[in-house]
mmCIF file of C-alpha atoms in Angstrom:
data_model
loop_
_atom_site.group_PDB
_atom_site.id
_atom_site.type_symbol
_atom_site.label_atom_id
_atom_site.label_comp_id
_atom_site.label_asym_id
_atom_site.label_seq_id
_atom_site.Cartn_x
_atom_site.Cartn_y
_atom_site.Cartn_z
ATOM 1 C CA UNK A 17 0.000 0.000 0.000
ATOM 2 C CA UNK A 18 1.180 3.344 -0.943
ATOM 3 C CA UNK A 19 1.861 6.073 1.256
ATOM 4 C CA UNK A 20 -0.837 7.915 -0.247
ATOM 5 C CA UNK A 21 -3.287 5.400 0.083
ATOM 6 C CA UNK A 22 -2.959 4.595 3.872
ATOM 7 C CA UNK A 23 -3.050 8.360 4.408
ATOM 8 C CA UNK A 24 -6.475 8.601 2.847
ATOM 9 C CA UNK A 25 -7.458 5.510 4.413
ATOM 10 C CA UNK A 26 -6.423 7.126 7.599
ATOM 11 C CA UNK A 27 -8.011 10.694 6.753
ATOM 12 C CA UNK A 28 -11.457 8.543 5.857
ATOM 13 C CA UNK A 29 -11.413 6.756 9.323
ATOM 14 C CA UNK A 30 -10.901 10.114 11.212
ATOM 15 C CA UNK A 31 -13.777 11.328 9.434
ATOM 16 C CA UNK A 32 -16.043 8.606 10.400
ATOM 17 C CA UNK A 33 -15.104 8.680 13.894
ATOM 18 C CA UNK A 34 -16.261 12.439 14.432
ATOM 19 C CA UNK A 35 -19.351 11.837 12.600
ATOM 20 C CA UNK A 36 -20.007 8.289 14.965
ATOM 21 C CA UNK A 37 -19.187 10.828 17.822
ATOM 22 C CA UNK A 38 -20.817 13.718 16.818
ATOM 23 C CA UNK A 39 -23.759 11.220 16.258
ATOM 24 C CA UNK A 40 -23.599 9.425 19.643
ATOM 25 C CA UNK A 41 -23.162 12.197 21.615
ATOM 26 C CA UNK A 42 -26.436 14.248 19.884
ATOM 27 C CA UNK A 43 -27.877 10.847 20.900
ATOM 28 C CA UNK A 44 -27.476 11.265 24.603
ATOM 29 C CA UNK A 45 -27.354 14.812 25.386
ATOM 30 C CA UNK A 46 -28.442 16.918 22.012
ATOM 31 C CA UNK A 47 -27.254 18.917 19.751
ATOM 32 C CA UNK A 48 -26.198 21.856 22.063
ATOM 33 C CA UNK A 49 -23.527 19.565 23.598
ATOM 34 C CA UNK A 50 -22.334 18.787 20.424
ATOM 35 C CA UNK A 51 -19.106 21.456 20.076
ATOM 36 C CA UNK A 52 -15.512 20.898 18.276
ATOM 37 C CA UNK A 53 -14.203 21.216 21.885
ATOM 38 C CA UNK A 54 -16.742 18.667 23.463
ATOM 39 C CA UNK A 55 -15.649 16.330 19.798
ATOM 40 C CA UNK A 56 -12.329 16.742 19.999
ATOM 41 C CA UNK A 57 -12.013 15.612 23.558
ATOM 42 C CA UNK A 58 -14.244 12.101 22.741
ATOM 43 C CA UNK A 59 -11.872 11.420 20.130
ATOM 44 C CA UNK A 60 -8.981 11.930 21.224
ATOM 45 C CA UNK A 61 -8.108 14.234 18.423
ATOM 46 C CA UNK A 62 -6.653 18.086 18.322
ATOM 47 C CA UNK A 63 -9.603 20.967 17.789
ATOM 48 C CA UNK A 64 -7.189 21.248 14.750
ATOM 49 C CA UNK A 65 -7.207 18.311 13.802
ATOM 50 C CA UNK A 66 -11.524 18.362 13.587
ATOM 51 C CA UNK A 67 -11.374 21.496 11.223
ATOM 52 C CA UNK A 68 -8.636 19.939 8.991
ATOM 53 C CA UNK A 69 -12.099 17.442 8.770
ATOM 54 C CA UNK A 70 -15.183 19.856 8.534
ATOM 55 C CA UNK A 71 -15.370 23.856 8.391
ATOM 56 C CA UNK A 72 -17.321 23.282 11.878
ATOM 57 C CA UNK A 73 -20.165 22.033 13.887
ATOM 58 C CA UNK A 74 -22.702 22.584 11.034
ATOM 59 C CA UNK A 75 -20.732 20.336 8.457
ATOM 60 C CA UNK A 76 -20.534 17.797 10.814
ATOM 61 C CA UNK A 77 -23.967 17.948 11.160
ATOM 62 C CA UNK A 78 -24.354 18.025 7.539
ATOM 63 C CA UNK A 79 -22.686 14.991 7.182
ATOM 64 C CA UNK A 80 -24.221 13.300 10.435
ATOM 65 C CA UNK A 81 -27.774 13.997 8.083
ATOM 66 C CA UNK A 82 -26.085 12.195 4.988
ATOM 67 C CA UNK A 83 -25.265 9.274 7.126
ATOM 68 C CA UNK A 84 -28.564 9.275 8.745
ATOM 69 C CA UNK A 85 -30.461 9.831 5.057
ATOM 70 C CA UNK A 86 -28.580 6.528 4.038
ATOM 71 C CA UNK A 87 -30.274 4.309 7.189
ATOM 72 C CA UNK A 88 -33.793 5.837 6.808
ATOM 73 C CA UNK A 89 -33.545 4.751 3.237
ATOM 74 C CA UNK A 90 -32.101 1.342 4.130
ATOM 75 C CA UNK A 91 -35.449 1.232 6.781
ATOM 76 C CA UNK A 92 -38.066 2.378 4.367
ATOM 77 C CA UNK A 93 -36.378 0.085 1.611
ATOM 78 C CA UNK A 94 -36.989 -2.848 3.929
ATOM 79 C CA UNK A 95 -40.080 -1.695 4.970
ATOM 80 C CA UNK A 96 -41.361 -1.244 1.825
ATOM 81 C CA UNK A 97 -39.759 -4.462 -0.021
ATOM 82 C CA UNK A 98 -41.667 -6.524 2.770
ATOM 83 C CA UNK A 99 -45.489 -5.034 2.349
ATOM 84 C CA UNK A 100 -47.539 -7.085 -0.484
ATOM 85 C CA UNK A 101 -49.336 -4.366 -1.568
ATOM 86 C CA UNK A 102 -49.719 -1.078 -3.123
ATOM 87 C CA UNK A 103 -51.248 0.064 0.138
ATOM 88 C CA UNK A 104 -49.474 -1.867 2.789
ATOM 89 C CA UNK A 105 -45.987 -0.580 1.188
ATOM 90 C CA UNK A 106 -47.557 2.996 1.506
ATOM 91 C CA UNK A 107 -48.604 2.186 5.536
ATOM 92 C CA UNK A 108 -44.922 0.490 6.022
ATOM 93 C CA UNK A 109 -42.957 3.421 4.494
ATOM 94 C CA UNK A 110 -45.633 5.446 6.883
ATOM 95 C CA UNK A 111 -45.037 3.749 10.045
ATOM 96 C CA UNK A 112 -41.048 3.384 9.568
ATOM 97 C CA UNK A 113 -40.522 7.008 8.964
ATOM 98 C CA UNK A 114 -42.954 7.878 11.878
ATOM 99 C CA UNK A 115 -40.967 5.192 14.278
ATOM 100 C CA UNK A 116 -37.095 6.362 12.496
ATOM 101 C CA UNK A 117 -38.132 9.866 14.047
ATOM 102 C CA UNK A 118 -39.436 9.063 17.221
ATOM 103 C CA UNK A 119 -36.016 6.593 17.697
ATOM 104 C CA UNK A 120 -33.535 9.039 16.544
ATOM 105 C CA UNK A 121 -34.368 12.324 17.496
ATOM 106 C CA UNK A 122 -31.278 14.245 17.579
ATOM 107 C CA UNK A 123 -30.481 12.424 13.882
ATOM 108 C CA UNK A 124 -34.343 12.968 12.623
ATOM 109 C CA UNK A 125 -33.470 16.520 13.895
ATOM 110 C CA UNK A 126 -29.949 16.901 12.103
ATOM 111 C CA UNK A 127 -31.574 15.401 8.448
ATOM 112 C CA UNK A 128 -34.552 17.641 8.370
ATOM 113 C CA UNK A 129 -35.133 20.116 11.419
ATOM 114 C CA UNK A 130 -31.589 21.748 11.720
ATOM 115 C CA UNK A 131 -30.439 24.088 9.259
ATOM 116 C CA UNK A 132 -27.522 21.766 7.273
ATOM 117 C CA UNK A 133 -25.939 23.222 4.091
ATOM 118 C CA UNK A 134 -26.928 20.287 2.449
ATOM 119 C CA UNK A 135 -28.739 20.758 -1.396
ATOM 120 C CA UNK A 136 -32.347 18.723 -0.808
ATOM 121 C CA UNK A 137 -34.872 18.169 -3.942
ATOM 122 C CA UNK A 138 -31.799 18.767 -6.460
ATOM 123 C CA UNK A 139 -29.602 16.783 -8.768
ATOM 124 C CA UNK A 140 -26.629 18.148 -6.331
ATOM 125 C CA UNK A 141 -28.064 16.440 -3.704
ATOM 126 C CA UNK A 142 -25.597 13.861 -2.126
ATOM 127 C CA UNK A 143 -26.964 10.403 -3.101
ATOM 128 C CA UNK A 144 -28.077 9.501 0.327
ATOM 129 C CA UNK A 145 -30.712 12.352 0.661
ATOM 130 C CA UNK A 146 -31.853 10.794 -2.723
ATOM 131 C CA UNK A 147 -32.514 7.615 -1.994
ATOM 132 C CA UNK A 148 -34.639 7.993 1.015
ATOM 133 C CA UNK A 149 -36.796 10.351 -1.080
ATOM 134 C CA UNK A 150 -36.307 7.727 -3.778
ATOM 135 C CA UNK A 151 -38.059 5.169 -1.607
ATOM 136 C CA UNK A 152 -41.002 7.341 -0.252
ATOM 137 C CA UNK A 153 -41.622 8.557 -4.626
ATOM 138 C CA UNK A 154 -41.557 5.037 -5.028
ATOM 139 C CA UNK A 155 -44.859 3.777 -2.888
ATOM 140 C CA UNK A 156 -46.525 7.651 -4.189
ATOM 141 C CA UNK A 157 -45.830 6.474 -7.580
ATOM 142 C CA UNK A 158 -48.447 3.830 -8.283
ATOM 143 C CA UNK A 159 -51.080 5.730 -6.425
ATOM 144 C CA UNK A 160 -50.615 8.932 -8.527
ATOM 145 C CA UNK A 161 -53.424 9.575 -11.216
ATOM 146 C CA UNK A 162 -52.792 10.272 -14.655
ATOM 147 C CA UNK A 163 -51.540 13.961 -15.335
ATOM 148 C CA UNK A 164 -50.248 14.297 -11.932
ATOM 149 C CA UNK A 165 -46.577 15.225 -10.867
ATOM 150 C CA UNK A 166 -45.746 12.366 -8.339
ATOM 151 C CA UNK A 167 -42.808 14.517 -7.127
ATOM 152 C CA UNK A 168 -45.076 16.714 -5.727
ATOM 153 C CA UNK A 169 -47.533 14.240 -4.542
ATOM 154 C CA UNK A 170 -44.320 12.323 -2.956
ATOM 155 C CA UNK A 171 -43.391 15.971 -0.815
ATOM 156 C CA UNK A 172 -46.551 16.179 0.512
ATOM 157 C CA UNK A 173 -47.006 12.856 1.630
ATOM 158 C CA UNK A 174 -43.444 13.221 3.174
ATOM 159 C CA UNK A 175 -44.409 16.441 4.656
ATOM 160 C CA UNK A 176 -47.338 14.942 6.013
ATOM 161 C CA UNK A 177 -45.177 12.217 7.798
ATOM 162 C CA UNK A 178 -42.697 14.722 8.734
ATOM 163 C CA UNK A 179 -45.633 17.570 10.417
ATOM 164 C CA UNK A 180 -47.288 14.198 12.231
ATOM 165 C CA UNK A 181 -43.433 13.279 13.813
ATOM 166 C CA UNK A 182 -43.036 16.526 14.270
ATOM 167 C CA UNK A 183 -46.036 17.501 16.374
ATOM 168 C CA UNK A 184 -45.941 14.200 17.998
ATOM 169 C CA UNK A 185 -42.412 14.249 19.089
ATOM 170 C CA UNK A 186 -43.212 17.718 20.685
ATOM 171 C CA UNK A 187 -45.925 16.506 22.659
ATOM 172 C CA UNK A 188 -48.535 18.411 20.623
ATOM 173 C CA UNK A 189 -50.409 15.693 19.213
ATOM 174 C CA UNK A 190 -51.456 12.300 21.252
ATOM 175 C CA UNK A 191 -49.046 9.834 21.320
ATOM 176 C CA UNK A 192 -52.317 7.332 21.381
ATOM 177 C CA UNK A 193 -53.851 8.508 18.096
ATOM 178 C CA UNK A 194 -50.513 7.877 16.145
ATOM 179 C CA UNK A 195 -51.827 4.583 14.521
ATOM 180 C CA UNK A 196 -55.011 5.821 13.520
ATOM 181 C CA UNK A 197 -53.473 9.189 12.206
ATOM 182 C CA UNK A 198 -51.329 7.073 9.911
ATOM 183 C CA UNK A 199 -54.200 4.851 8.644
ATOM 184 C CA UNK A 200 -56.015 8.016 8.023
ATOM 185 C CA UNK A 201 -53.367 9.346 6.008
ATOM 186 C CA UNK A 202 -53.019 6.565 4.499
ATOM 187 C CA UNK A 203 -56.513 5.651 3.397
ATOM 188 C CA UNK A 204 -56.563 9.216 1.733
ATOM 189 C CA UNK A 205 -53.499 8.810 0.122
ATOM 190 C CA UNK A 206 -53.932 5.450 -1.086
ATOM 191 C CA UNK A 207 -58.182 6.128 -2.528
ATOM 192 C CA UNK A 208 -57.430 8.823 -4.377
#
């Protein structure tokens, strides 16, 4: 192996270790406690060493959402690959973008709360961010009528996902009418 190449190995590995720790310690105690300081001194690494990395705190979190993007899309994939039907794929994709919020808060928060400098809805869009949209367009799709955009059908369905995590999460809606919330939205959804 070339010196060049077990530098960049090396390089890739630091990365991943503040985003894991960046990650793990939103996790337990939020994204306030997340600093380059806080970072630095979980990884045993120089403040220096961190910005050599990222620009700061907010491209960590930027690429904390990528990383995050990339397992909601594995979830809804599964999710979705398991239902039988038109339907029960849209009420799976429903239910594990629902639960991926209510699990992962401080993530949830990073991919689509927070304020990343991250390009969503665009070809520039890292191929993570894609995907999971990519798997939410693809249970919308069959239930879109003729002369329809299914883009736009696909962002509201997501933003109806994302308002009911987001009230929910916040205690502003029930935690006990989540399941029938989701079958409503999905009965609407699904008999257009």
């Amino acid at each position: 192996m070339t010196i060049q190449k077990r530098r960049e190995r090396e390089r890739a590995e630091r990365e991943r270790l503040i985003v894991t720790a960046a990650r793990e310690l939103a996790e337990a105690e939020g994204w306030d406690a997340v600093t380059t300081r806080r970072l630095a001194a979980e990884i045993e690494y120089s403040q220096p060493v961190l910005y050599s990395h990222f620009k700061g705190k907010d491209a960590i979190m930027a690429a904390v959402a990528v990383q995050g993007c990339s397992d909601l899309a594995t979830e809804l994939r599964q999710a979705r690959t398991a239902a039988p039907g038109t339907r029960e794929a849209l009420a799976a994709i429903a239910e594990t973008y629902t639960s991926f919020a209510r699990r992962r808060p401080a993530l949830y928060d990073a991919m689509f709360t927070h304020l990343v400098d991250l390009p969503f809805a665009t070809e520039e869009a890292p191929a993570p961010l894609r995907e999971a949209f990519g798997e939410l367009l693809v249970v919308v799709e069959p239930i879109t009528s003729e002369g329809e955009d299914a883009g736009l059908l696909t962002e509201t369905f997501w933003a109806s996902l994302h308002g009911l995590a987001t009230l929910m999460r916040s205690g502003r809606l029930p935690e006990n009418g989540h399941e029938r919330r989701l079958a409503l939205l999905v009965a609407h959804f699904a008999g257009r």
